[in-house]
Coordinates of C-alpha atoms in Angstrom, one line a residue:
X1 CA -2.6 16.0 -26.1
X2 CA -3.8 15.0 -22.7
X3 CA -2.4 16.0 -19.2
X4 CA -2.5 12.9 -16.1
X5 CA -3.6 14.8 -13.1
X6 CA -2.0 13.1 -9.8
X7 CA -4.4 13.0 -7.1
X8 CA -2.4 12.4 -4.3
X9 CA 0.8 14.1 -4.1
X10 CA 3.3 12.8 -0.8
X11 CA 6.0 15.2 -0.4
X12 CA 9.5 14.3 1.8
X13 CA 6.8 12.1 4.4
X14 CA 8.7 11.2 7.6
X15 CA 6.0 9.5 10.3
X16 CA 7.8 7.9 13.6
X17 CA 6.4 5.9 16.4
X18 CA 7.3 7.8 19.2
X19 CA 6.5 6.2 22.8
X20 CA 7.9 6.8 26.5
X21 CA 7.1 4.3 28.9
X22 CA 8.6 4.6 32.5
X23 CA 11.0 7.6 31.7
X24 CA 12.2 5.8 28.2
X25 CA 11.9 7.3 25.5
X26 CA 12.0 5.0 22.3
X27 CA 11.1 6.0 18.6
X28 CA 10.5 3.6 15.7
X29 CA 11.4 5.1 12.6
X30 CA 8.4 3.5 10.4
X31 CA 8.6 6.2 7.5
X32 CA 11.7 8.0 6.0
X33 CA 11.8 10.3 3.6
X34 CA 8.7 9.1 1.1
X35 CA 8.2 11.0 -1.7
X36 CA 5.6 9.4 -4.1
X37 CA 2.6 10.3 -6.3
X38 CA -0.7 9.2 -7.7
X39 CA -2.4 9.8 -10.8
X40 CA -5.9 9.8 -11.5
X41 CA -7.1 6.4 -12.6
X42 CA -4.5 4.2 -11.6
X43 CA -3.2 1.3 -9.5
X44 CA -0.2 2.0 -7.7
X45 CA 1.5 -0.9 -5.7
X46 CA 3.3 -0.7 -2.9
X47 CA 5.3 -3.7 -2.1
X48 CA 8.0 -5.0 0.8
X49 CA 8.6 -7.8 3.1
X50 CA 7.3 -7.7 6.9
X51 CA 7.8 -4.8 8.9
X52 CA 9.1 -3.0 6.2
X53 CA 6.6 0.0 6.9
X54 CA 3.9 0.0 4.4
X55 CA 0.9 -0.2 6.6
X56 CA 2.7 2.4 9.0
X57 CA 2.8 4.6 5.4
X58 CA -0.9 4.2 4.2
X59 CA -1.9 4.5 7.9
X60 CA -0.6 8.1 7.2
X61 CA -2.2 8.2 3.7
X62 CA -5.5 6.8 5.1
X63 CA -5.5 9.6 7.8
X64 CA -5.6 7.1 10.6
X65 CA -2.3 9.0 12.4
X66 CA -2.8 7.9 15.8
X67 CA -0.8 7.9 18.9
X68 CA 2.3 7.0 19.0
X69 CA 2.5 7.3 15.3
X70 CA 3.2 11.0 14.4
X71 CA 4.0 12.6 11.6
X72 CA 7.4 14.8 11.8
X73 CA 8.1 16.0 8.5
X74 CA 6.8 16.6 4.9
X75 CA 3.1 16.6 3.3
X76 CA 0.2 14.2 1.9
X77 CA -1.8 16.2 -0.1
X78 CA -4.8 14.6 -2.0
X79 CA -6.7 16.8 -4.6
X80 CA -10.4 16.0 -4.7
X81 CA -12.5 18.2 -7.4
X82 CA -9.5 20.2 -8.3
X83 CA -9.1 21.2 -4.4
X84 CA -5.9 20.2 -2.7
X85 CA -6.4 19.1 1.1
X86 CA -2.6 18.5 3.1
X87 CA -4.2 15.9 5.7
X88 CA -0.9 15.9 8.0
X89 CA -2.4 19.6 8.9
X90 CA -6.2 18.8 8.3
X91 CA -8.5 19.5 10.7
X92 CA -10.6 17.1 11.9
X93 CA -13.8 17.9 10.6
X94 CA -11.8 18.3 6.9
X95 CA -11.0 14.6 7.2
X96 CA -14.1 13.6 7.9
X97 CA -16.3 15.7 5.1
X98 CA -13.7 13.3 2.4
X99 CA -13.6 10.3 4.2
X100 CA -15.4 7.3 2.3
X101 CA -16.9 9.8 0.2
X102 CA -13.4 11.0 -1.6
X103 CA -11.4 8.7 0.2
X104 CA -12.1 5.0 1.6
X105 CA -10.1 2.5 3.0
X106 CA -10.2 -2.0 2.1
X107 CA -8.4 -2.8 5.3
X108 CA -6.9 -6.3 5.6
X109 CA -8.9 -9.1 7.0
X110 CA -13.1 -8.7 6.4
X111 CA -13.6 -9.7 10.6
X112 CA -11.7 -6.8 11.3
X113 CA -14.2 -4.4 9.9
X114 CA -17.4 -6.1 9.9
X115 CA -19.3 -6.1 13.2
X116 CA -19.7 -9.7 14.3
X117 CA -23.6 -9.0 15.9
X118 CA -24.5 -6.5 13.0
X119 CA -26.2 -8.0 10.2
X120 CA -24.6 -6.6 6.5
X121 CA -27.3 -4.2 5.7
X122 CA -27.0 -2.1 9.1
X123 CA -23.1 -2.9 8.5
X124 CA -23.9 -0.7 5.6
X125 CA -25.9 1.9 7.0
X126 CA -23.3 2.7 9.5
X127 CA -20.4 3.6 6.9
X128 CA -22.7 4.8 4.1
X129 CA -25.9 5.9 5.1
X130 CA -25.0 9.5 6.2
X131 CA -21.8 10.3 3.5
X132 CA -24.8 9.3 0.5
X133 CA -27.4 11.3 1.8
X134 CA -30.1 9.2 0.8
X135 CA -33.6 8.2 1.9
X136 CA -33.5 5.2 3.4
X137 CA -35.1 3.3 0.4
X138 CA -33.3 4.6 -2.2
X139 CA -30.2 3.9 -0.3
X140 CA -31.1 0.5 0.5
X141 CA -31.5 -0.1 -3.3
X142 CA -28.4 2.0 -4.3
X143 CA -26.5 -1.1 -1.5
X144 CA -28.4 -3.5 -3.6
X145 CA -27.4 -2.9 -7.0
X146 CA -23.5 -2.5 -5.8
X147 CA -23.3 -5.3 -4.2
X148 CA -24.4 -6.9 -7.6
X149 CA -22.1 -5.9 -9.4
X150 CA -19.6 -7.8 -6.8
X151 CA -21.8 -10.8 -7.5
X152 CA -24.0 -10.6 -4.4
X153 CA -27.0 -11.8 -3.8
X154 CA -29.1 -9.2 -2.0
X155 CA -29.8 -11.6 0.4
X156 CA -26.6 -11.0 2.0
X157 CA -28.0 -7.5 3.5
X158 CA -29.8 -10.0 5.9
X159 CA -26.9 -12.0 6.8
X160 CA -24.4 -11.7 9.9
X161 CA -20.4 -11.7 9.0
X162 CA -20.2 -15.1 9.9
X163 CA -23.0 -16.6 7.9
X164 CA -20.7 -15.7 4.7
X165 CA -17.8 -17.4 3.4
X166 CA -14.0 -15.9 3.9
X167 CA -14.7 -14.9 0.0
X168 CA -18.0 -12.9 0.1
X169 CA -16.9 -11.5 3.8
X170 CA -14.2 -10.0 1.6
X171 CA -16.4 -9.2 -1.8
X172 CA -18.9 -7.1 1.1
X173 CA -15.7 -5.4 2.8
X174 CA -14.6 -4.2 -1.0
X175 CA -18.5 -3.2 -1.4
X176 CA -18.5 -0.9 2.0
X177 CA -15.3 0.6 0.5
X178 CA -16.7 1.6 -2.7
X179 CA -20.4 1.9 -2.4
X180 CA -20.1 5.8 -2.2
X181 CA -18.0 5.9 -5.5
X182 CA -15.1 7.1 -3.8
X183 CA -12.0 8.8 -5.9
X184 CA -9.6 7.4 -4.2
X185 CA -9.5 3.8 -2.8
X186 CA -6.5 2.2 -0.3
X187 CA -6.3 -1.2 -0.3
X188 CA -4.7 -3.1 2.4
X189 CA -3.6 -6.4 1.7
X190 CA -7.3 -7.5 0.8
X191 CA -6.0 -10.6 -0.7
X192 CA -4.5 -12.2 3.0
X193 CA -5.7 -15.4 3.8
X194 CA -7.9 -16.4 0.7
X195 CA -7.3 -19.1 -1.6
X196 CA -6.3 -19.0 -4.9
X197 CA -9.2 -19.2 -7.3
X198 CA -11.2 -16.7 -4.4
X199 CA -8.0 -14.4 -4.7
X200 CA -8.0 -14.4 -8.6
X201 CA -11.9 -13.0 -7.9
X202 CA -11.3 -10.6 -5.7
X203 CA -8.7 -9.1 -7.7
X204 CA -10.9 -8.8 -11.0
X205 CA -13.8 -7.2 -8.9
X206 CA -11.0 -4.4 -7.3
X207 CA -10.4 -3.8 -10.9
X208 CA -13.6 -4.0 -12.3
X209 CA -14.7 -1.7 -9.5
X210 CA -12.0 0.7 -9.9
X211 CA -12.9 1.0 -13.4
X212 CA -16.2 1.5 -13.3
X213 CA -15.8 4.1 -10.9
X214 CA -12.7 5.7 -12.3
X215 CA -10.6 5.9 -8.7
X216 CA -7.2 6.0 -7.8
X217 CA -6.1 2.4 -5.8
X218 CA -2.9 2.3 -3.8
X219 CA -2.8 -1.4 -3.3
X220 CA -0.7 -2.6 -0.6
X221 CA 0.8 -6.6 -0.2
X222 CA 4.1 -8.4 -0.1
X223 CA 2.7 -10.6 -3.0
X224 CA 4.4 -9.3 -6.2
X225 CA 2.9 -12.1 -8.1
X226 CA -1.0 -10.2 -6.9
X227 CA 1.1 -6.8 -8.2
X228 CA 1.7 -8.5 -11.8
X229 CA -1.5 -9.0 -11.9
X230 CA -3.2 -5.7 -10.6
X231 CA -0.9 -2.9 -10.4
X232 CA 0.3 -0.3 -13.1
X233 CA 3.1 1.1 -11.0
X234 CA 5.0 -0.3 -8.1
X235 CA 6.8 1.0 -5.3
X236 CA 9.3 -1.3 -3.4
X237 CA 9.6 -0.3 0.3
X238 CA 12.2 -1.5 2.1
X239 CA 13.1 -0.3 5.8
X240 CA 11.0 2.4 5.8
X241 CA 12.4 4.0 2.5
X242 CA 11.2 3.9 -1.5
X243 CA 14.3 2.0 -3.1
X244 CA 12.6 1.5 -6.3
X245 CA 9.7 2.8 -8.3
X246 CA 8.7 1.9 -11.5
X247 CA 5.5 1.2 -14.5
X248 CA 5.3 -2.9 -13.2
X249 CA 6.3 -4.4 -15.8
X250 CA 9.6 -2.2 -15.8
X251 CA 10.0 -3.9 -12.3
X252 CA 9.4 -7.2 -13.6
X253 CA 11.7 -7.2 -16.3
X254 CA 14.5 -4.2 -15.7
X255 CA 14.7 -3.3 -12.2
X256 CA 17.7 -1.7 -10.9
X257 CA 17.8 -1.9 -7.0
X258 CA 19.3 -5.2 -5.7
X259 CA 16.4 -6.0 -3.4
X260 CA 13.9 -5.4 -6.0
X261 CA 15.7 -8.0 -8.1
X262 CA 15.6 -10.2 -5.4
X263 CA 11.9 -10.2 -4.8
X264 CA 11.3 -10.8 -8.8
X265 CA 13.7 -13.7 -9.0
X266 CA 12.5 -15.5 -6.0
X267 CA 9.4 -15.8 -7.4
X268 CA 8.4 -19.5 -8.5
X269 CA 8.1 -20.2 -12.3
X270 CA 6.0 -23.2 -14.4
X271 CA 8.3 -25.7 -15.1
X272 CA 11.3 -24.3 -13.0
X273 CA 12.0 -26.5 -9.9
X274 CA 15.5 -25.1 -9.3
X275 CA 16.1 -23.6 -5.1
X276 CA 15.3 -20.4 -5.2
X277 CA 18.2 -18.7 -3.4
X278 CA 17.8 -17.0 0.1
X279 CA 18.7 -13.5 1.4
X280 CA 21.0 -13.2 3.9
X281 CA 20.2 -11.6 7.1
X282 CA 17.0 -9.9 8.4
X283 CA 15.4 -6.4 7.8
X284 CA 17.1 -4.3 10.6
X285 CA 15.0 -2.7 13.4
X286 CA 13.2 0.4 12.6
X287 CA 14.2 1.6 15.9
X288 CA 17.9 1.5 15.0
X289 CA 18.4 1.5 11.5
X290 CA 21.8 1.4 10.0
X291 CA 23.6 3.9 8.5
X292 CA 24.0 5.0 5.2
X293 CA 21.6 2.5 2.8
X294 CA 19.5 0.7 5.2
X295 CA 19.6 -2.5 2.8
X296 CA 23.7 -2.7 2.6
X297 CA 24.1 -5.5 5.8
X298 CA 22.0 -7.6 3.1
X299 CA 22.8 -6.3 -0.4
X300 CA 25.3 -8.6 -1.7
X301 CA 27.0 -5.7 -3.9
X302 CA 27.6 -2.6 -1.5
X303 CA 30.2 -0.6 -1.2
X304 CA 31.9 1.4 1.8
X305 CA 29.7 4.1 0.1
X306 CA 26.5 2.7 1.1
X307 CA 27.5 2.2 4.6
X308 CA 28.0 5.9 4.9
X309 CA 25.8 8.0 3.0
X310 CA 21.6 7.5 1.9
X311 CA 21.2 7.1 -1.7
X312 CA 18.2 9.3 -3.4
X313 CA 16.0 8.4 -5.4
X314 CA 17.3 9.6 -8.9
X315 CA 14.7 9.5 -11.7
X316 CA 15.5 7.3 -15.0
X317 CA 13.9 7.0 -17.8
X318 CA 10.3 5.6 -18.2
X319 CA 9.1 6.6 -14.9
X320 CA 11.4 5.2 -12.9
X321 CA 13.1 6.2 -9.7
X322 CA 16.0 4.2 -8.2
X323 CA 17.8 4.6 -4.7
X324 CA 21.0 2.5 -5.4
X325 CA 24.8 4.1 -5.6
X326 CA 25.4 0.6 -8.6
X327 CA 21.9 1.0 -10.5
X328 CA 24.2 2.4 -13.6
X329 CA 26.3 -0.9 -13.1
X330 CA 24.6 -3.9 -15.5
X331 CA 25.1 -6.7 -12.7
X332 CA 23.0 -9.4 -13.6
X333 CA 20.2 -10.4 -11.6
X334 CA 21.2 -14.1 -11.3
X335 CA 24.6 -13.2 -10.4
X336 CA 23.5 -10.3 -7.5
X337 CA 21.9 -13.1 -6.1
X338 CA 24.5 -15.5 -6.0
X339 CA 27.4 -13.1 -5.0
X340 CA 28.1 -13.1 -1.2
X341 CA 27.7 -9.9 0.7
X342 CA 31.5 -8.0 0.5
X343 CA 32.9 -10.0 -2.7
X344 CA 32.7 -6.9 -4.9
X345 CA 34.1 -4.4 -2.3

């Protein structure tokens, strides 16, 4: 029987933005008590609406922790070549030794990565020449071969970013993040601002490269349809906490948390012209999150306990975890969406 190795283990992570302006201290609790693991050679999706803490979480995972973001508690441990490395406690030289070669990052928006006044070939040199450790001719040949896997011609190396289409720039960004054949790739909204045809191609390329390299990928997007097409397992984040985690098929067919059920039920379906009910209220401020379950002010099935106690991520069969006091109750998803808040108290 084969044993699956976890390449990333996150244990009780808390990361806050701590600021002091004109003597006034402010704290934004962006990541609260997150525990998760990512297996070798899997795509792990992270979903949640804007301001849910997704970006702050992946900044920590990518070892891009800069003030005012600070890790207060917990660990983020990668296992590269069998050697554990907790990046929350590692020295800068240890992090630099794994960056790009073992741990890579596809950033949101290609123009956030590509220097507009440097040709693509020079940008590859800036990112990957030293980590790859090849002579210049061998390096250029390796980059051109990698670009070909992403259906890009060698002539792209001589182009400036503005001379490429949005889809080509995004493929160049993916190529930059994967040319060193990293074991772990973090993809932050890599399909944002792409039309659906280009989006489909980019997703197929990410999956193709991931399978060719045998890498693990953390894929972050608010688009549940994108997760359905690429993620093996999926974590739902709300107000800095993971509220549900399961294999992607389970999330879409047997979700137990009311927030997850709303996300799934809000997806458009072919032939369905009925209006989709919106979720009342808005996400809480992470500077002043509500007590108890952070979702309870918007939850249609909240009870008094939800206002006072924080639900833990409870283990369910089939690699399923849910943080909800009412997860065991058989409340149909459609009923959850149409209930008024407080009607089941």
